[in-house]
JSON list of C-alpha atoms in Angstrom, two decimals:
[
{"chain": "A", "resi": 1, "resn": "UNK", "atom": "CA", "xyz": [22.88, 120.93, 132.44]},
{"chain": "A", "resi": 2, "resn": "UNK", "atom": "CA", "xyz": [24.26, 121.39, 128.87]},
{"chain": "A", "resi": 3, "resn": "UNK", "atom": "CA", "xyz": [21.95, 119.75, 126.30]},
{"chain": "A", "resi": 4, "resn": "UNK", "atom": "CA", "xyz": [24.48, 117.67, 124.35]},
{"chain": "A", "resi": 5, "resn": "UNK", "atom": "CA", "xyz": [24.84, 114.03, 123.50]},
{"chain": "A", "resi": 6, "resn": "UNK", "atom": "CA", "xyz": [26.92, 112.20, 126.15]},
{"chain": "A", "resi": 7, "resn": "UNK", "atom": "CA", "xyz": [29.37, 110.73, 123.63]},
{"chain": "A", "resi": 8, "resn": "UNK", "atom": "CA", "xyz": [30.84, 114.19, 123.29]},
{"chain": "A", "resi": 9, "resn": "UNK", "atom": "CA", "xyz": [32.35, 113.80, 126.80]},
{"chain": "A", "resi": 10, "resn": "UNK", "atom": "CA", "xyz": [34.18, 110.66, 125.54]},
{"chain": "A", "resi": 11, "resn": "UNK", "atom": "CA", "xyz": [35.46, 112.44, 122.37]},
{"chain": "A", "resi": 12, "resn": "UNK", "atom": "CA", "xyz": [36.69, 115.41, 124.20]},
{"chain": "A", "resi": 13, "resn": "UNK", "atom": "CA", "xyz": [38.29, 113.23, 126.83]},
{"chain": "A", "resi": 14, "resn": "UNK", "atom": "CA", "xyz": [40.03, 111.18, 124.20]},
{"chain": "A", "resi": 15, "resn": "UNK", "atom": "CA", "xyz": [41.29, 114.25, 122.53]},
{"chain": "A", "resi": 16, "resn": "UNK", "atom": "CA", "xyz": [42.58, 115.82, 125.73]},
{"chain": "A", "resi": 17, "resn": "UNK", "atom": "CA", "xyz": [45.73, 113.80, 125.80]},
{"chain": "A", "resi": 18, "resn": "UNK", "atom": "CA", "xyz": [48.73, 114.64, 123.52]},
{"chain": "A", "resi": 19, "resn": "UNK", "atom": "CA", "xyz": [49.65, 110.94, 123.19]},
{"chain": "A", "resi": 20, "resn": "UNK", "atom": "CA", "xyz": [46.11, 110.18, 121.87]},
{"chain": "A", "resi": 21, "resn": "UNK", "atom": "CA", "xyz": [46.20, 113.15, 119.50]},
{"chain": "A", "resi": 22, "resn": "UNK", "atom": "CA", "xyz": [49.59, 111.85, 118.22]},
{"chain": "A", "resi": 23, "resn": "UNK", "atom": "CA", "xyz": [47.99, 108.38, 117.67]},
{"chain": "A", "resi": 24, "resn": "UNK", "atom": "CA", "xyz": [45.15, 109.95, 115.78]},
{"chain": "A", "resi": 25, "resn": "UNK", "atom": "CA", "xyz": [47.66, 112.08, 113.64]},
{"chain": "A", "resi": 26, "resn": "UNK", "atom": "CA", "xyz": [49.52, 108.87, 112.72]},
{"chain": "A", "resi": 27, "resn": "UNK", "atom": "CA", "xyz": [46.38, 106.92, 111.93]},
{"chain": "A", "resi": 28, "resn": "UNK", "atom": "CA", "xyz": [45.26, 109.83, 109.55]},
{"chain": "A", "resi": 29, "resn": "UNK", "atom": "CA", "xyz": [48.06, 108.54, 107.29]},
{"chain": "A", "resi": 30, "resn": "UNK", "atom": "CA", "xyz": [46.55, 105.06, 107.26]},
{"chain": "A", "resi": 31, "resn": "UNK", "atom": "CA", "xyz": [46.08, 101.88, 109.30]},
{"chain": "A", "resi": 32, "resn": "UNK", "atom": "CA", "xyz": [48.74, 100.78, 111.76]},
{"chain": "A", "resi": 33, "resn": "UNK", "atom": "CA", "xyz": [49.50, 97.96, 114.07]},
{"chain": "A", "resi": 34, "resn": "UNK", "atom": "CA", "xyz": [49.76, 98.69, 117.79]},
{"chain": "A", "resi": 35, "resn": "UNK", "atom": "CA", "xyz": [53.45, 97.83, 117.52]},
{"chain": "A", "resi": 36, "resn": "UNK", "atom": "CA", "xyz": [53.92, 100.67, 114.85]},
{"chain": "A", "resi": 37, "resn": "UNK", "atom": "CA", "xyz": [51.81, 103.04, 116.87]},
{"chain": "A", "resi": 38, "resn": "UNK", "atom": "CA", "xyz": [54.01, 102.36, 119.96]},
{"chain": "A", "resi": 39, "resn": "UNK", "atom": "CA", "xyz": [57.39, 103.13, 118.18]},
{"chain": "A", "resi": 40, "resn": "UNK", "atom": "CA", "xyz": [57.60, 106.78, 118.79]},
{"chain": "A", "resi": 41, "resn": "UNK", "atom": "CA", "xyz": [56.48, 106.61, 122.43]},
{"chain": "A", "resi": 42, "resn": "UNK", "atom": "CA", "xyz": [58.58, 105.77, 125.55]},
{"chain": "A", "resi": 43, "resn": "UNK", "atom": "CA", "xyz": [55.90, 103.59, 127.31]},
{"chain": "A", "resi": 44, "resn": "UNK", "atom": "CA", "xyz": [54.93, 100.07, 127.83]},
{"chain": "A", "resi": 45, "resn": "UNK", "atom": "CA", "xyz": [52.63, 98.31, 125.37]},
{"chain": "A", "resi": 46, "resn": "UNK", "atom": "CA", "xyz": [49.85, 98.03, 127.96]},
{"chain": "A", "resi": 47, "resn": "UNK", "atom": "CA", "xyz": [49.93, 101.72, 128.54]},
{"chain": "A", "resi": 48, "resn": "UNK", "atom": "CA", "xyz": [49.51, 102.49, 124.91]},
{"chain": "A", "resi": 49, "resn": "UNK", "atom": "CA", "xyz": [46.71, 99.92, 124.76]},
{"chain": "A", "resi": 50, "resn": "UNK", "atom": "CA", "xyz": [44.86, 101.96, 127.45]},
{"chain": "A", "resi": 51, "resn": "UNK", "atom": "CA", "xyz": [45.09, 105.03, 125.04]},
{"chain": "A", "resi": 52, "resn": "UNK", "atom": "CA", "xyz": [43.81, 103.02, 122.10]},
{"chain": "A", "resi": 53, "resn": "UNK", "atom": "CA", "xyz": [40.85, 101.80, 124.42]},
{"chain": "A", "resi": 54, "resn": "UNK", "atom": "CA", "xyz": [40.02, 105.51, 125.35]},
{"chain": "A", "resi": 55, "resn": "UNK", "atom": "CA", "xyz": [40.11, 106.37, 121.59]},
{"chain": "A", "resi": 56, "resn": "UNK", "atom": "CA", "xyz": [37.78, 103.46, 120.92]},
{"chain": "A", "resi": 57, "resn": "UNK", "atom": "CA", "xyz": [35.46, 104.52, 123.62]},
{"chain": "A", "resi": 58, "resn": "UNK", "atom": "CA", "xyz": [35.41, 107.95, 122.14]},
{"chain": "A", "resi": 59, "resn": "UNK", "atom": "CA", "xyz": [34.50, 106.40, 118.79]},
{"chain": "A", "resi": 60, "resn": "UNK", "atom": "CA", "xyz": [37.56, 107.93, 117.12]},
{"chain": "A", "resi": 61, "resn": "UNK", "atom": "CA", "xyz": [39.45, 104.57, 116.37]},
{"chain": "A", "resi": 62, "resn": "UNK", "atom": "CA", "xyz": [38.58, 101.03, 115.91]},
{"chain": "A", "resi": 63, "resn": "UNK", "atom": "CA", "xyz": [40.82, 98.08, 116.17]},
{"chain": "A", "resi": 64, "resn": "UNK", "atom": "CA", "xyz": [40.77, 94.50, 114.93]},
{"chain": "A", "resi": 65, "resn": "UNK", "atom": "CA", "xyz": [42.88, 91.50, 115.81]},
{"chain": "A", "resi": 66, "resn": "UNK", "atom": "CA", "xyz": [44.21, 89.28, 113.20]},
{"chain": "A", "resi": 67, "resn": "UNK", "atom": "CA", "xyz": [46.40, 86.46, 114.96]},
{"chain": "A", "resi": 68, "resn": "UNK", "atom": "CA", "xyz": [48.77, 88.31, 117.13]},
{"chain": "A", "resi": 69, "resn": "UNK", "atom": "CA", "xyz": [48.51, 91.59, 115.41]},
{"chain": "A", "resi": 70, "resn": "UNK", "atom": "CA", "xyz": [46.04, 94.19, 116.43]},
{"chain": "A", "resi": 71, "resn": "UNK", "atom": "CA", "xyz": [45.56, 96.78, 113.75]},
{"chain": "A", "resi": 72, "resn": "UNK", "atom": "CA", "xyz": [43.94, 100.31, 114.38]},
{"chain": "A", "resi": 73, "resn": "UNK", "atom": "CA", "xyz": [42.21, 102.74, 111.95]},
{"chain": "A", "resi": 74, "resn": "UNK", "atom": "CA", "xyz": [40.38, 105.99, 112.38]},
{"chain": "A", "resi": 75, "resn": "UNK", "atom": "CA", "xyz": [36.57, 105.90, 112.20]},
{"chain": "A", "resi": 76, "resn": "UNK", "atom": "CA", "xyz": [35.29, 108.05, 109.36]},
{"chain": "A", "resi": 77, "resn": "UNK", "atom": "CA", "xyz": [33.24, 110.93, 110.51]},
{"chain": "A", "resi": 78, "resn": "UNK", "atom": "CA", "xyz": [33.89, 110.10, 114.12]},
{"chain": "A", "resi": 79, "resn": "UNK", "atom": "CA", "xyz": [34.61, 113.82, 115.05]},
{"chain": "A", "resi": 80, "resn": "UNK", "atom": "CA", "xyz": [31.49, 115.14, 113.43]},
{"chain": "A", "resi": 81, "resn": "UNK", "atom": "CA", "xyz": [29.63, 115.46, 116.60]},
{"chain": "A", "resi": 82, "resn": "UNK", "atom": "CA", "xyz": [32.34, 117.41, 118.26]},
{"chain": "A", "resi": 83, "resn": "UNK", "atom": "CA", "xyz": [32.68, 119.54, 115.12]},
{"chain": "A", "resi": 84, "resn": "UNK", "atom": "CA", "xyz": [29.12, 120.29, 115.10]},
{"chain": "A", "resi": 85, "resn": "UNK", "atom": "CA", "xyz": [29.18, 121.23, 118.85]},
{"chain": "A", "resi": 86, "resn": "UNK", "atom": "CA", "xyz": [32.18, 123.52, 118.28]},
{"chain": "A", "resi": 87, "resn": "UNK", "atom": "CA", "xyz": [30.41, 125.24, 115.36]},
{"chain": "A", "resi": 88, "resn": "UNK", "atom": "CA", "xyz": [27.31, 125.81, 117.53]},
{"chain": "A", "resi": 89, "resn": "UNK", "atom": "CA", "xyz": [29.50, 127.25, 120.27]},
{"chain": "A", "resi": 90, "resn": "UNK", "atom": "CA", "xyz": [31.37, 129.45, 117.78]},
{"chain": "A", "resi": 91, "resn": "UNK", "atom": "CA", "xyz": [27.97, 130.84, 116.51]},
{"chain": "A", "resi": 92, "resn": "UNK", "atom": "CA", "xyz": [26.73, 131.67, 120.01]},
{"chain": "A", "resi": 93, "resn": "UNK", "atom": "CA", "xyz": [30.05, 133.60, 120.88]},
{"chain": "A", "resi": 94, "resn": "UNK", "atom": "CA", "xyz": [30.06, 135.28, 117.69]},
{"chain": "A", "resi": 95, "resn": "UNK", "atom": "CA", "xyz": [26.42, 136.54, 118.09]},
{"chain": "A", "resi": 96, "resn": "UNK", "atom": "CA", "xyz": [27.32, 137.66, 121.70]},
{"chain": "A", "resi": 97, "resn": "UNK", "atom": "CA", "xyz": [30.45, 139.60, 120.38]},
{"chain": "A", "resi": 98, "resn": "UNK", "atom": "CA", "xyz": [28.33, 141.18, 117.71]},
{"chain": "A", "resi": 99, "resn": "UNK", "atom": "CA", "xyz": [25.70, 142.38, 120.23]},
{"chain": "A", "resi": 100, "resn": "UNK", "atom": "CA", "xyz": [28.60, 143.74, 122.49]},
{"chain": "A", "resi": 101, "resn": "UNK", "atom": "CA", "xyz": [30.06, 145.49, 119.42]},
{"chain": "A", "resi": 102, "resn": "UNK", "atom": "CA", "xyz": [26.74, 147.14, 118.67]},
{"chain": "A", "resi": 103, "resn": "UNK", "atom": "CA", "xyz": [26.31, 148.24, 122.34]},
{"chain": "A", "resi": 104, "resn": "UNK", "atom": "CA", "xyz": [29.82, 149.77, 122.43]},
{"chain": "A", "resi": 105, "resn": "UNK", "atom": "CA", "xyz": [29.17, 151.54, 119.25]},
{"chain": "A", "resi": 106, "resn": "UNK", "atom": "CA", "xyz": [25.88, 153.14, 120.70]},
{"chain": "A", "resi": 107, "resn": "UNK", "atom": "CA", "xyz": [27.77, 154.30, 123.79]},
{"chain": "A", "resi": 108, "resn": "UNK", "atom": "CA", "xyz": [30.46, 155.84, 121.54]},
{"chain": "A", "resi": 109, "resn": "UNK", "atom": "CA", "xyz": [27.82, 157.82, 119.72]},
{"chain": "A", "resi": 110, "resn": "UNK", "atom": "CA", "xyz": [26.06, 159.23, 122.86]},
{"chain": "A", "resi": 111, "resn": "UNK", "atom": "CA", "xyz": [27.58, 162.68, 123.99]},
{"chain": "A", "resi": 112, "resn": "UNK", "atom": "CA", "xyz": [29.24, 162.37, 127.49]},
{"chain": "A", "resi": 113, "resn": "UNK", "atom": "CA", "xyz": [27.22, 163.27, 130.46]},
{"chain": "A", "resi": 114, "resn": "UNK", "atom": "CA", "xyz": [28.04, 166.36, 132.31]},
{"chain": "A", "resi": 115, "resn": "UNK", "atom": "CA", "xyz": [28.21, 166.16, 135.98]},
{"chain": "A", "resi": 116, "resn": "UNK", "atom": "CA", "xyz": [26.23, 168.80, 137.92]},
{"chain": "A", "resi": 117, "resn": "UNK", "atom": "CA", "xyz": [28.01, 171.01, 140.29]},
{"chain": "A", "resi": 118, "resn": "UNK", "atom": "CA", "xyz": [26.35, 171.58, 143.61]}
]
C-alpha cells in the first residue's frame, strides 16, 4: 500500500466535509468558542461537537474548556504533512506529464508509415 503516515488519513477525512472546512476558515480569523462556531450552522450543538472532534483527531484544531465555555483554535503547521504529500504527488504527476509530452513530440517528428499494398 502507499507509504505515507497514517495521520494523513485523519487530516484528509477532516477536510472532506464542508462544515469542517467552514469551521477551519472561521478559526483562521482567530480563536472562537463552540457557541460562536455553531452560529452559522443549522445543527444541534452535539452535532457540531462531533465535527470539532474529527478536526481534533486530524490534528487541525485543539480545544480547551474554561468553566462552561469550550474555546477552539487552529493548530499551527497542522496541514504541513498534507501539504508535503500533495507537493510530492504534484511532482510525480508533473514528471509523468513531462515524459508524455516528450514522447508525443518524438511521435510528431517521425514521418508517417506508409502501408504496403498487396
